[in-house]
Structures are given as C-alpha cells and as structure tokens.
Tab-separated table of C-alpha atoms and ligand atoms in Angstrom:
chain	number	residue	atom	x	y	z
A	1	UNK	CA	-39.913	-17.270	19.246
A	2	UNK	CA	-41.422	-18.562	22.613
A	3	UNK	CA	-43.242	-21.454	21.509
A	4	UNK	CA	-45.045	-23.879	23.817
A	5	UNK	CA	-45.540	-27.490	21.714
A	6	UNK	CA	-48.079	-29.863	21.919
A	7	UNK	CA	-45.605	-33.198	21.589
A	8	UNK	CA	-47.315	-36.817	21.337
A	9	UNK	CA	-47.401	-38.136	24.559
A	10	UNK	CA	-44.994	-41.177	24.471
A	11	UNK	CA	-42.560	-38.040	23.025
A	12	UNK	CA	-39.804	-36.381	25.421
A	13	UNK	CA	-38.298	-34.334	22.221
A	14	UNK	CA	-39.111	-33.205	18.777
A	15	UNK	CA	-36.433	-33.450	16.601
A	16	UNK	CA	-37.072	-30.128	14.013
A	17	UNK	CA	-35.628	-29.936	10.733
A	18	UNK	CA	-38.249	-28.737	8.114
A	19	UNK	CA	-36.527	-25.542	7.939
A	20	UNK	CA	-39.367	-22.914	8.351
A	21	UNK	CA	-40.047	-24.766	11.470
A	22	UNK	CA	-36.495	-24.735	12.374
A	23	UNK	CA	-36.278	-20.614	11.845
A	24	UNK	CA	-39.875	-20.392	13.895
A	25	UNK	CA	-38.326	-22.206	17.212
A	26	UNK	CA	-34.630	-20.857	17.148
A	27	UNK	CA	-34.730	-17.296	14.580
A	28	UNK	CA	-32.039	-18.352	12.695
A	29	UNK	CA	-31.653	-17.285	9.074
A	30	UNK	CA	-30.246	-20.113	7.561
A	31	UNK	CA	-32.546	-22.708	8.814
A	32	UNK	CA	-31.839	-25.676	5.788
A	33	UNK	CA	-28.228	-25.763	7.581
A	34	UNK	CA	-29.514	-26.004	11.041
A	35	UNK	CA	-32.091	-28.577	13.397
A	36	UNK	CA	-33.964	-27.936	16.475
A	37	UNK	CA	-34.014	-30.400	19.590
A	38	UNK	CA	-37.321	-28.949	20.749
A	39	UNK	CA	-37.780	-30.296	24.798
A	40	UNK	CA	-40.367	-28.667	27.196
A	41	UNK	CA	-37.160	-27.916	29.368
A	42	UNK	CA	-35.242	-25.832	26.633
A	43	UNK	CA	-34.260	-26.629	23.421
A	44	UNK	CA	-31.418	-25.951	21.053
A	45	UNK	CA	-29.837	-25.016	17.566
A	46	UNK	CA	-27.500	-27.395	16.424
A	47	UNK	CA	-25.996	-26.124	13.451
A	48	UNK	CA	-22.057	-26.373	11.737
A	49	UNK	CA	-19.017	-24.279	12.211
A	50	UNK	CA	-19.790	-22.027	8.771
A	51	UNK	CA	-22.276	-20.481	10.882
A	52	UNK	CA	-20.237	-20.153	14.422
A	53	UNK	CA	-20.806	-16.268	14.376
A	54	UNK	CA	-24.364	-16.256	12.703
A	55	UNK	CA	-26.346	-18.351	14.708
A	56	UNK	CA	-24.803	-17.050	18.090
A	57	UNK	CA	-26.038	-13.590	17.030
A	58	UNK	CA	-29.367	-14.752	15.427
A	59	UNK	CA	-30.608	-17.656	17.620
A	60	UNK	CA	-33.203	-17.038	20.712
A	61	UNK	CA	-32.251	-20.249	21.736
A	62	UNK	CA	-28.867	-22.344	22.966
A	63	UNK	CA	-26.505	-23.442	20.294
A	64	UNK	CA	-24.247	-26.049	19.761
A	65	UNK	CA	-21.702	-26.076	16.594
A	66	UNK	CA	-21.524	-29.455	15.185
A	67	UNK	CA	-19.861	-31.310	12.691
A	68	UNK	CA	-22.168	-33.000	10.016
A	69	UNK	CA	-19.693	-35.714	9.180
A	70	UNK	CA	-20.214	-37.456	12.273
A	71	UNK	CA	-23.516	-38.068	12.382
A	72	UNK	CA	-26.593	-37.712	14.746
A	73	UNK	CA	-24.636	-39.486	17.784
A	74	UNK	CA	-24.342	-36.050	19.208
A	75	UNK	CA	-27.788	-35.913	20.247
A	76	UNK	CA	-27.932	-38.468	22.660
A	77	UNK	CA	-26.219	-36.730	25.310
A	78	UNK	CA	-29.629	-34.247	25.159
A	79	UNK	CA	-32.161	-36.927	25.104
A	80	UNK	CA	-33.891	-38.056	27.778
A	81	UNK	CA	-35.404	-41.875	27.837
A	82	UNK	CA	-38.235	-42.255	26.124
A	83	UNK	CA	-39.355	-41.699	22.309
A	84	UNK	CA	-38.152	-38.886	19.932
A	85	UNK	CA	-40.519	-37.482	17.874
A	86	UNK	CA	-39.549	-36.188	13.962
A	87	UNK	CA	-40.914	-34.160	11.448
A	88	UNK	CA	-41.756	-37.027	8.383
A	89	UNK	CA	-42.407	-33.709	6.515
A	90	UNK	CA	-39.113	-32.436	7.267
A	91	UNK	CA	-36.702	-35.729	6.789
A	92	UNK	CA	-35.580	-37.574	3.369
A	93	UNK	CA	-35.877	-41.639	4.466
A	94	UNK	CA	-31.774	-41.928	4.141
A	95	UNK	CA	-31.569	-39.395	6.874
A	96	UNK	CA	-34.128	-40.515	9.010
A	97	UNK	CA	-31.831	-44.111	8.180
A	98	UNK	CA	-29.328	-42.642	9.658
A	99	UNK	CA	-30.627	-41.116	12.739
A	100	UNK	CA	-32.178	-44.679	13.600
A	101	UNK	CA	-28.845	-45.922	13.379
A	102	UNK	CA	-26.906	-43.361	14.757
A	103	UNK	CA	-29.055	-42.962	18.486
A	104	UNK	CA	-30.740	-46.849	18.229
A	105	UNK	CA	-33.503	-44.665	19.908
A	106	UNK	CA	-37.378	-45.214	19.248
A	107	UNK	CA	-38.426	-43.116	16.845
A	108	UNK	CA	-41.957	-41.532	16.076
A	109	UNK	CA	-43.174	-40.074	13.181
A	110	UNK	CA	-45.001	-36.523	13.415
A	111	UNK	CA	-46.190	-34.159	11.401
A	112	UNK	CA	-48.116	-30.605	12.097
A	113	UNK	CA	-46.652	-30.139	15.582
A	114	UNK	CA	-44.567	-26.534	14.825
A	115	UNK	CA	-47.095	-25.668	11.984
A	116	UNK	CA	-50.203	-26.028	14.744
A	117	UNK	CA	-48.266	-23.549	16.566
A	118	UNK	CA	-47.276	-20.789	13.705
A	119	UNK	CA	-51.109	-21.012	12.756
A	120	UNK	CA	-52.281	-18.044	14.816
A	121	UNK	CA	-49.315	-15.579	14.362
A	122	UNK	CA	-47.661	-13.277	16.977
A	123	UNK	CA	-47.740	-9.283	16.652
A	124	UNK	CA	-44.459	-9.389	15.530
A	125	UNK	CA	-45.270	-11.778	13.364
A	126	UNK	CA	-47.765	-9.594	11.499
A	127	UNK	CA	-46.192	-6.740	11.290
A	128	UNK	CA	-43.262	-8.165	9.356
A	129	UNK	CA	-45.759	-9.936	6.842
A	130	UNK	CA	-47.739	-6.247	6.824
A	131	UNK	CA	-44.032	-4.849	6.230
A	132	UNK	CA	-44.499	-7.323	3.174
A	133	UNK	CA	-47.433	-6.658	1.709
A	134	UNK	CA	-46.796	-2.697	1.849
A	135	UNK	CA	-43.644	-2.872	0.154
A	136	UNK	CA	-45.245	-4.911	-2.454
A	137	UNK	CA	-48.194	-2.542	-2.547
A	138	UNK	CA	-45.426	0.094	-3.464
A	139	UNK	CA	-43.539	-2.092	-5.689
A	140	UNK	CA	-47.154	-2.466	-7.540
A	141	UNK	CA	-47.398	1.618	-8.119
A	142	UNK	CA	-44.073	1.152	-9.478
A	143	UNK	CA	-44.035	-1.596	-11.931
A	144	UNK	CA	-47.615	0.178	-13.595
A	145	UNK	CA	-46.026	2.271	-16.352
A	146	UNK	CA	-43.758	-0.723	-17.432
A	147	UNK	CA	-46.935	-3.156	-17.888
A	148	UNK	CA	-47.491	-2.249	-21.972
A	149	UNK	CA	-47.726	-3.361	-25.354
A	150	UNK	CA	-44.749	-5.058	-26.147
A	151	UNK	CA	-43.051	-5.064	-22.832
A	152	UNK	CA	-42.218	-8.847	-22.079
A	153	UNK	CA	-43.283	-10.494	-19.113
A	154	UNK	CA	-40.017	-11.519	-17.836
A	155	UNK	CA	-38.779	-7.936	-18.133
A	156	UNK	CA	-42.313	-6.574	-15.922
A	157	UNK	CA	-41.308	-9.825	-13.446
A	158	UNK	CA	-37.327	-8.642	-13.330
A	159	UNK	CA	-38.228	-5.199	-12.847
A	160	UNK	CA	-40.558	-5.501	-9.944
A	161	UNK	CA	-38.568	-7.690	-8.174
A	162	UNK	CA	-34.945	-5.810	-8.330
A	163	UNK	CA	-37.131	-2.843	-7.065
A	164	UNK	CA	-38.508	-5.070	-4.106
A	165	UNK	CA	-35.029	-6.165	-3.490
A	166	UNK	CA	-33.042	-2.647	-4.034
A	167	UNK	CA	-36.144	-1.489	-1.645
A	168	UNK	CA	-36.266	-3.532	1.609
A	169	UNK	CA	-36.936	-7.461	0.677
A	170	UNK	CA	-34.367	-10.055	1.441
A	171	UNK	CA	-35.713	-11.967	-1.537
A	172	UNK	CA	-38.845	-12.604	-3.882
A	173	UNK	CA	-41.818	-14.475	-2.054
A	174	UNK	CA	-41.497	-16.524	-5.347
A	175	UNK	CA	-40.928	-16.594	-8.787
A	176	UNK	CA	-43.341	-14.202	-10.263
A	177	UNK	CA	-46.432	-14.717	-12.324
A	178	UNK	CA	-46.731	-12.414	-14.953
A	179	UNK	CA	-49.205	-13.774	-17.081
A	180	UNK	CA	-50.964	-11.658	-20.248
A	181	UNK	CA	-53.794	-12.342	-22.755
A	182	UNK	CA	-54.025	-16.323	-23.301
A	183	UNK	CA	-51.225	-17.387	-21.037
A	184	UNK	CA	-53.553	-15.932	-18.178
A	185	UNK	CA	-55.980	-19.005	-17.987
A	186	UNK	CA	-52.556	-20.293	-16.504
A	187	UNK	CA	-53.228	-20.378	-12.935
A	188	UNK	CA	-49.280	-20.548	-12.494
A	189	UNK	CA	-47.803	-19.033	-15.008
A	190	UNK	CA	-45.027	-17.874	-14.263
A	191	UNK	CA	-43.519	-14.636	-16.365
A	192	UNK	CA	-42.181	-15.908	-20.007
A	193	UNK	CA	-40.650	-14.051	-22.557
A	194	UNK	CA	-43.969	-13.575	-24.313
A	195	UNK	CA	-44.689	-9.973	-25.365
A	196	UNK	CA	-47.490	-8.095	-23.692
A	197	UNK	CA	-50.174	-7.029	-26.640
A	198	UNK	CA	-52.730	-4.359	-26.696
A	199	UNK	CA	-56.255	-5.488	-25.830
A	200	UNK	CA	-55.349	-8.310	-23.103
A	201	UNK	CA	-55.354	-8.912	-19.357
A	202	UNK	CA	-52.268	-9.087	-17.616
A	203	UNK	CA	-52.197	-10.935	-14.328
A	204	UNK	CA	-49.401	-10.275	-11.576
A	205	UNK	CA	-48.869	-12.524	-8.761
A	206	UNK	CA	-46.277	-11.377	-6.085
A	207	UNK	CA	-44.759	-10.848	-2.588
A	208	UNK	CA	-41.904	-9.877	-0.467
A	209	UNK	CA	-39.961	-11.618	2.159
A	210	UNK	CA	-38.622	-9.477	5.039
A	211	UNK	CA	-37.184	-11.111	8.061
A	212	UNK	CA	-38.386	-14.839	6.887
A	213	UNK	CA	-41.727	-13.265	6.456
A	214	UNK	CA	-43.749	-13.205	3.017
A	215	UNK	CA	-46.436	-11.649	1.746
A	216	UNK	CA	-48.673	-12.764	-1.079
A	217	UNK	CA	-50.868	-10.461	-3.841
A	218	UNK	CA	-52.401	-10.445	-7.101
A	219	UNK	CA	-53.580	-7.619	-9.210
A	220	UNK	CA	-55.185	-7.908	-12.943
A	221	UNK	CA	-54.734	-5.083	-14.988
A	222	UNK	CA	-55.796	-4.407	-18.579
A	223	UNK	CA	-54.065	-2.755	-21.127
A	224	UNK	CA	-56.277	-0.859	-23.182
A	225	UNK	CA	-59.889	-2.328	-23.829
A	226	UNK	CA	-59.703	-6.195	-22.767
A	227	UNK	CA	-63.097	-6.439	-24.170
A	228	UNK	CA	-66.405	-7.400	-22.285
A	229	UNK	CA	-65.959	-10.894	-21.763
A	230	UNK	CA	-63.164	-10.640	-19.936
A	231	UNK	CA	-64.527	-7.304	-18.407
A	232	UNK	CA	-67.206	-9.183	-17.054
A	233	UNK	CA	-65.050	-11.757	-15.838
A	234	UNK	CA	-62.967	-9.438	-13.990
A	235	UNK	CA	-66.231	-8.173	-12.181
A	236	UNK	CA	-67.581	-11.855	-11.760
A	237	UNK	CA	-63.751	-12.747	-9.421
A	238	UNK	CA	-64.012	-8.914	-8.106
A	239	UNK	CA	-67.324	-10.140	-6.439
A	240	UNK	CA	-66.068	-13.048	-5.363
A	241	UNK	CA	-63.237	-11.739	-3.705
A	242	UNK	CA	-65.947	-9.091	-1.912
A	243	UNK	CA	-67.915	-12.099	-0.654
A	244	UNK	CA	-65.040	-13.790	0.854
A	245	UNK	CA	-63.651	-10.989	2.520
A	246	UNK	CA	-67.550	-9.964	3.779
A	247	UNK	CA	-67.867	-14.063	5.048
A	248	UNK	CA	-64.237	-14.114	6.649
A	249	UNK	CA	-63.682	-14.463	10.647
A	250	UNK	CA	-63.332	-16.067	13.114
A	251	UNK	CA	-65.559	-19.366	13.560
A	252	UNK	CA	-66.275	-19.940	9.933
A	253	UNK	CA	-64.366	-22.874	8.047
A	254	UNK	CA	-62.132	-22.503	5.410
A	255	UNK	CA	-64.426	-24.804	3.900
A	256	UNK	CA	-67.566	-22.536	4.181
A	257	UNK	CA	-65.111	-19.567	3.266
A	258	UNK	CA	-64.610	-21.343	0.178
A	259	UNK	CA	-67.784	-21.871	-0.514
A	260	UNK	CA	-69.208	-18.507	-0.202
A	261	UNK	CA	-66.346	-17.083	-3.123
A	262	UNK	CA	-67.194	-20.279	-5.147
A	263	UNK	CA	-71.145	-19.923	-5.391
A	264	UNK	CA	-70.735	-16.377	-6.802
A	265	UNK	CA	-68.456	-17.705	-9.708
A	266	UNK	CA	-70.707	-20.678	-10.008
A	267	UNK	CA	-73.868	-18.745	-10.396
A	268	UNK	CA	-72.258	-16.790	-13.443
A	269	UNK	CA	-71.319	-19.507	-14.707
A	270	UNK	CA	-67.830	-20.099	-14.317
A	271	UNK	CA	-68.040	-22.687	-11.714
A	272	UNK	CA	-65.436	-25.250	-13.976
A	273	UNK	CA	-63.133	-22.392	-14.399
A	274	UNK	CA	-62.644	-21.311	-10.692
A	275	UNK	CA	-59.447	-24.369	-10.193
A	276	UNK	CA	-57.815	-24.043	-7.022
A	277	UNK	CA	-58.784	-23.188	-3.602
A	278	UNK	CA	-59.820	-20.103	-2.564
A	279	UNK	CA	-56.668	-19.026	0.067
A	280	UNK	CA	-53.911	-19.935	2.465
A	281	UNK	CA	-52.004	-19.245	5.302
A	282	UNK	CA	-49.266	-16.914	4.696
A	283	UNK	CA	-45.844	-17.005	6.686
A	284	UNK	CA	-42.829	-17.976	7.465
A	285	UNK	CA	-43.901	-20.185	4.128
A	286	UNK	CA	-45.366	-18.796	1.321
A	287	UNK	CA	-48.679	-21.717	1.290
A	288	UNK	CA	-48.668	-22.571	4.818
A	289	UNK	CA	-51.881	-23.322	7.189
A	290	UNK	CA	-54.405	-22.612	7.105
A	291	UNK	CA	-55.597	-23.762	3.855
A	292	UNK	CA	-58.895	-22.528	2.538
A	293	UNK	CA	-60.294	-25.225	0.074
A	294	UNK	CA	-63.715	-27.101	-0.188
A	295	UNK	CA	-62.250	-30.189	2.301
A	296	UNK	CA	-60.505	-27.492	4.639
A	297	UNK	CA	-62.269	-28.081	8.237
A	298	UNK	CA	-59.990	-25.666	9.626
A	299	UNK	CA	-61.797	-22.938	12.009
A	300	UNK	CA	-60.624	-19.228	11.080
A	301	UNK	CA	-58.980	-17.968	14.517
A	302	UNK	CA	-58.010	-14.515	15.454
A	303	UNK	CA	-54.358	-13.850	14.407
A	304	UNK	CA	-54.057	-16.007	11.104
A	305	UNK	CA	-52.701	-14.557	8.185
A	306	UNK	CA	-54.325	-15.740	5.125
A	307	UNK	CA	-55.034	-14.956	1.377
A	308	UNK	CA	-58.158	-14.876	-0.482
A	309	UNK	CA	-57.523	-15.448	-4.088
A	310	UNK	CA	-60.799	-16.665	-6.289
A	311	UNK	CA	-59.452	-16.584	-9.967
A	312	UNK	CA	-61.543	-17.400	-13.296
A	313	UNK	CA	-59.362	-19.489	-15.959
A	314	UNK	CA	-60.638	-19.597	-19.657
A	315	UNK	CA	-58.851	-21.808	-21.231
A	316	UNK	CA	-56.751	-20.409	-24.430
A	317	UNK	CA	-58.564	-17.199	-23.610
A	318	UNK	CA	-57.672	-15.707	-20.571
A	319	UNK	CA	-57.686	-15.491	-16.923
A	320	UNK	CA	-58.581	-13.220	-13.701
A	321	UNK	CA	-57.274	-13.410	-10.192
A	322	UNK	CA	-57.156	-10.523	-7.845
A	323	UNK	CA	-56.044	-11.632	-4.616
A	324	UNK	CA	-56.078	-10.278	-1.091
A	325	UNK	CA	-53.327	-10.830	2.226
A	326	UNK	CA	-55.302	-10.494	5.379
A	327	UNK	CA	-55.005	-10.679	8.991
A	328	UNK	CA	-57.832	-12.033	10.448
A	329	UNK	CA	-59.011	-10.024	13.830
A	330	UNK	CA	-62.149	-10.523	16.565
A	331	UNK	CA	-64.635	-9.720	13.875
A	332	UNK	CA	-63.952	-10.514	10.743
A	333	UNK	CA	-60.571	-9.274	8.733
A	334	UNK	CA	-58.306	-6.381	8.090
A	335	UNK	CA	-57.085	-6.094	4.690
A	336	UNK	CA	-52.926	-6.097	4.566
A	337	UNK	CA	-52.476	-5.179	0.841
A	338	UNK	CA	-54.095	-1.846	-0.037
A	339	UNK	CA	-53.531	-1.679	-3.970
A	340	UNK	CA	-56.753	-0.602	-6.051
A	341	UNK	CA	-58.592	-3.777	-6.965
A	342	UNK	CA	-61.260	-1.630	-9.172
A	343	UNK	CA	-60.888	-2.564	-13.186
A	344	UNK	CA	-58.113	-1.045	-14.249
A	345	UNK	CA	-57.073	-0.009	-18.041
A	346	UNK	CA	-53.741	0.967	-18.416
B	401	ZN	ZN1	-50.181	-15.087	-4.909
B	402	ZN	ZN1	-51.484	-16.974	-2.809
C-alpha cells in the first residue's frame, strides 16, 4: 500500500506497531509480529526470523529480520536526527520503556496518523471488503433453513462460520451474534447455547475477512409469528435504516447521519432503546473510522466504507437490528451487502 503520511512536524519517522496499521503500510499478514519505520524516504518491515520467507513474499516494502531479544537498538542506524513519532494506540508503556531506553531518542506521542490515511479506501481496498460482504450475503442464504425452533444459537453461529471459512474467508470478522427472543435486547450478544423457540426474533450479526479485509452485516429474522410488537419494531429500525441510507454522502457528518436514523426511532417512541451509534468504518479493522455517533464531526468522503446499523433493544423482550456495509460514492452510497432486509418469517 502506497501511503503518503501526514507526520507531526518536529517528526522525521513514525514508528508503526498497532498491527492493522502495520499490515496497511507493509501487506504483511502477520502484522502483531512485525513494526513499520514509516520515513517519507522509504520505510521498512522489521519483523523476526519465524517469518524470513513470509514477509519477503508478502511485504510491498523493504525488510529487515530482527531478533526481538535485543531490543529496539537496531533502529537507530535508520533514524535520522530529530524526533520519532509512535503510535500511543499501538504501544503497552513497558515497551514504549524500552524503546526510550534502548535509542535515548526524543520521543512523541501520536495517534490517528495511519488511520487518517485508511479512512478513504483504495479500489482494491473495496473490492476485497465487497468480496466480504458477498460471501457473507451467501453464507446468509445458507445458514436460513438451520435458524428454527430448537436449533441453538451456538450451533446457527458454528455453522455459518465453518461455511464462511470452508468457502473463501481466512477467518470470522468476529465472534458471532446470534441472539433470539429475549437475549435479542442484547446489543452484543454473542451466540449462547440457548435454544431458538417458536414465536421469537432471531438477530444475526456477521462478516468475513478476506485478505485482512472484513465485512460487517446484520439480518433479523422471525421464526414463525414474532407477534406485532416486535413486528412493528422491526418496521420502526427498517425505516430507520432507509433514512440513513437516503441521508448518506458525501458532506454530511456522521453526526447528522446519526441523527437522521435516530429521529425516526425517537418519533415512535423508542428513542431510549436505540443504544449505540448508528455505524462505522469498516476495514482492515472491524470498528475502524469513521465512526457515525451523535459527537462524530467526521465529514462522509467518497471512498469510505461504513455500516449503518440503527437497532431497537427492549429490554427482557427483544431486540431488532438490520444493518447495512456500504461504500460511500460521489452521490450518496452503494449498498455492499445485498441480503433481503424485508420482514422475514421463517
Ligand atoms: Zn455487525
Ligand atoms: Zn457493525
């Protein structure tokens, strides 16, 4: 990935190690073992002997095999005078201890400065998180006829991911939510070995990784007659979901985006149900930037990838999310997941 930094000024380098940043500057797959020297005049991989072979094959950019037990003294032979910048999202405080004592360098704390860049996302980029979501949009056809009375939860999760997995994705976005009747005013639950019953809601919350990439969906199904609270509900987030994808592009905030999903809830009523934001950046990171919430200032820009997931959560009743994955082009959006979001009994 060709990425051009915007480094604090004082800064001659950007030391990388929050490993989704380190993958987004050097392609390398195992990015927790590995750090970035970022420099305007070429950077590099430094990584340790286990992955000799890998990273020569994988990385876009130079690397150097080093050996962990020796510290960070290694790195002064790249460093030019000056200050070197880190990622305080990306260090624990004993190793950023011993970095200061291993290059007796000035230090500067950064944070933001690879995640500004993987906001608006390359065509590459998107076509590996659309890869994503239309494997997942597959692996939702598939997973329909197991979602029934008395089918557990954890069995509906296991099932739909082995198929992502036997099917194209390197791993599961993240642990599933597969959350029925009560358990779906659970925002996160994730799948439990609760039996599915006849009458509820059952709410599936998914995604793929291919390539580093991940996409991000939600569907909420019945199975049989949910009855017409929760039917109403359903149609209450199914609006709000409309709205936002009608308000989304580029120029509005996530803030206003927000807004416009969370006024349609609020007007039925369900205002105090509706309890996280209404979206995120989707990427190299499942939550990434840009995140859509009611303090998000963030302008939507042509390129981001981002969700749009209003939910409804009554408490010891029941829950609705739907959410969408979608690109965001010159105009407005293009949808990346293409399952049926229309009420669905099973
Ligand atoms: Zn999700
Ligand atoms: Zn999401």
């Amino acid at each position: 990935m060709k990425a051009k930094l915007q480094l604090p000024e004082e800064a001659s380098a950007l030391l990388v190690t929050h490993p989704a940043n380190v993958r987004y500057l050097s392609g390398f797959s195992a990015p927790s073992d590995g750090m970035v020297l970022y420099r305007p005049s070429g950077s590099l991989l430094f990584t340790d002997s286990r992955y000799s072979e890998q990273a020569q094959a994988e990385s876009t950019i130079e690397v150097e095999i080093v050996d962990p037990r020796e510290g960070y003294a290694f790195l002064r032979k790249h460093l030019d005078v000056g200050v070197l910048a880190y990622e305080a999202h990306g260090m624990s405080c004993e190793r950023l201890r011993k970095i200061a004592s291993d290059l007796k360098i000035k230090l500067m704390a950064t944070t933001g400065v690879v995640e500004e860049a993987r906001l608006v996302k390359s065509k590459e980029e998107v076509q590996l998180i659309a890869a994503a979501a239309r494997l997942s949009d597959e692996g939702f056809t598939h997973i329909l006829p197991f979602i029934k009375a008395g089918a557990k939860e954890l069995d509906v999760a296991l099932e739909l991911e082995f198929w992502l997995r036997k099917n194209g994705a390197e791993a599961a976005a993240f642990d599933f939510i597969v959350a029925s009747g009560a358990r779906g005013s659970l925002p996160h639950g994730v799948a439990s070995d609760k039996a599915i019953a006849a009458g509820e809601l059952v709410t599936l919350d998914f995604g793929a990784v291919i390539k580093g990439y991940h996409s991000d969906m939600t569907r909420t199904v019945a199975v049989g007659h949910a009855g017409e609270e929760m039917r109403r509900v359903y149609e209450v987030v199914a609006r709000a979901l409309q709205t936002a994808i009608e308000a989304a592009r580029p120029g509005v905030s996530g803030s206003e985006l927000d807004k416009a999903a969370r006024d349609v809830i609020a007007e039925e009523g369900y205002g105090a149900y509706f309890v996280h934001s209404l979206g995120h950046g989707v990427g190299l990171e499942i939550h990434e930037r840009p995140f859509l919430n009611s303090r998000s200032d963030t302008i939507l820009r042509e390129g981001m990838v981002i969700t749009l997931e209003p939910g409804v959560y009554l408490p010891h009743r029941g829950g609705v999310r739907i959410e969408e994955l979608a690109l965001v082009t010159e105009r407005g959006i293009e949808l990346l997941s293409h399952s049926p979001k229309e009420y669905l009994e099973l």
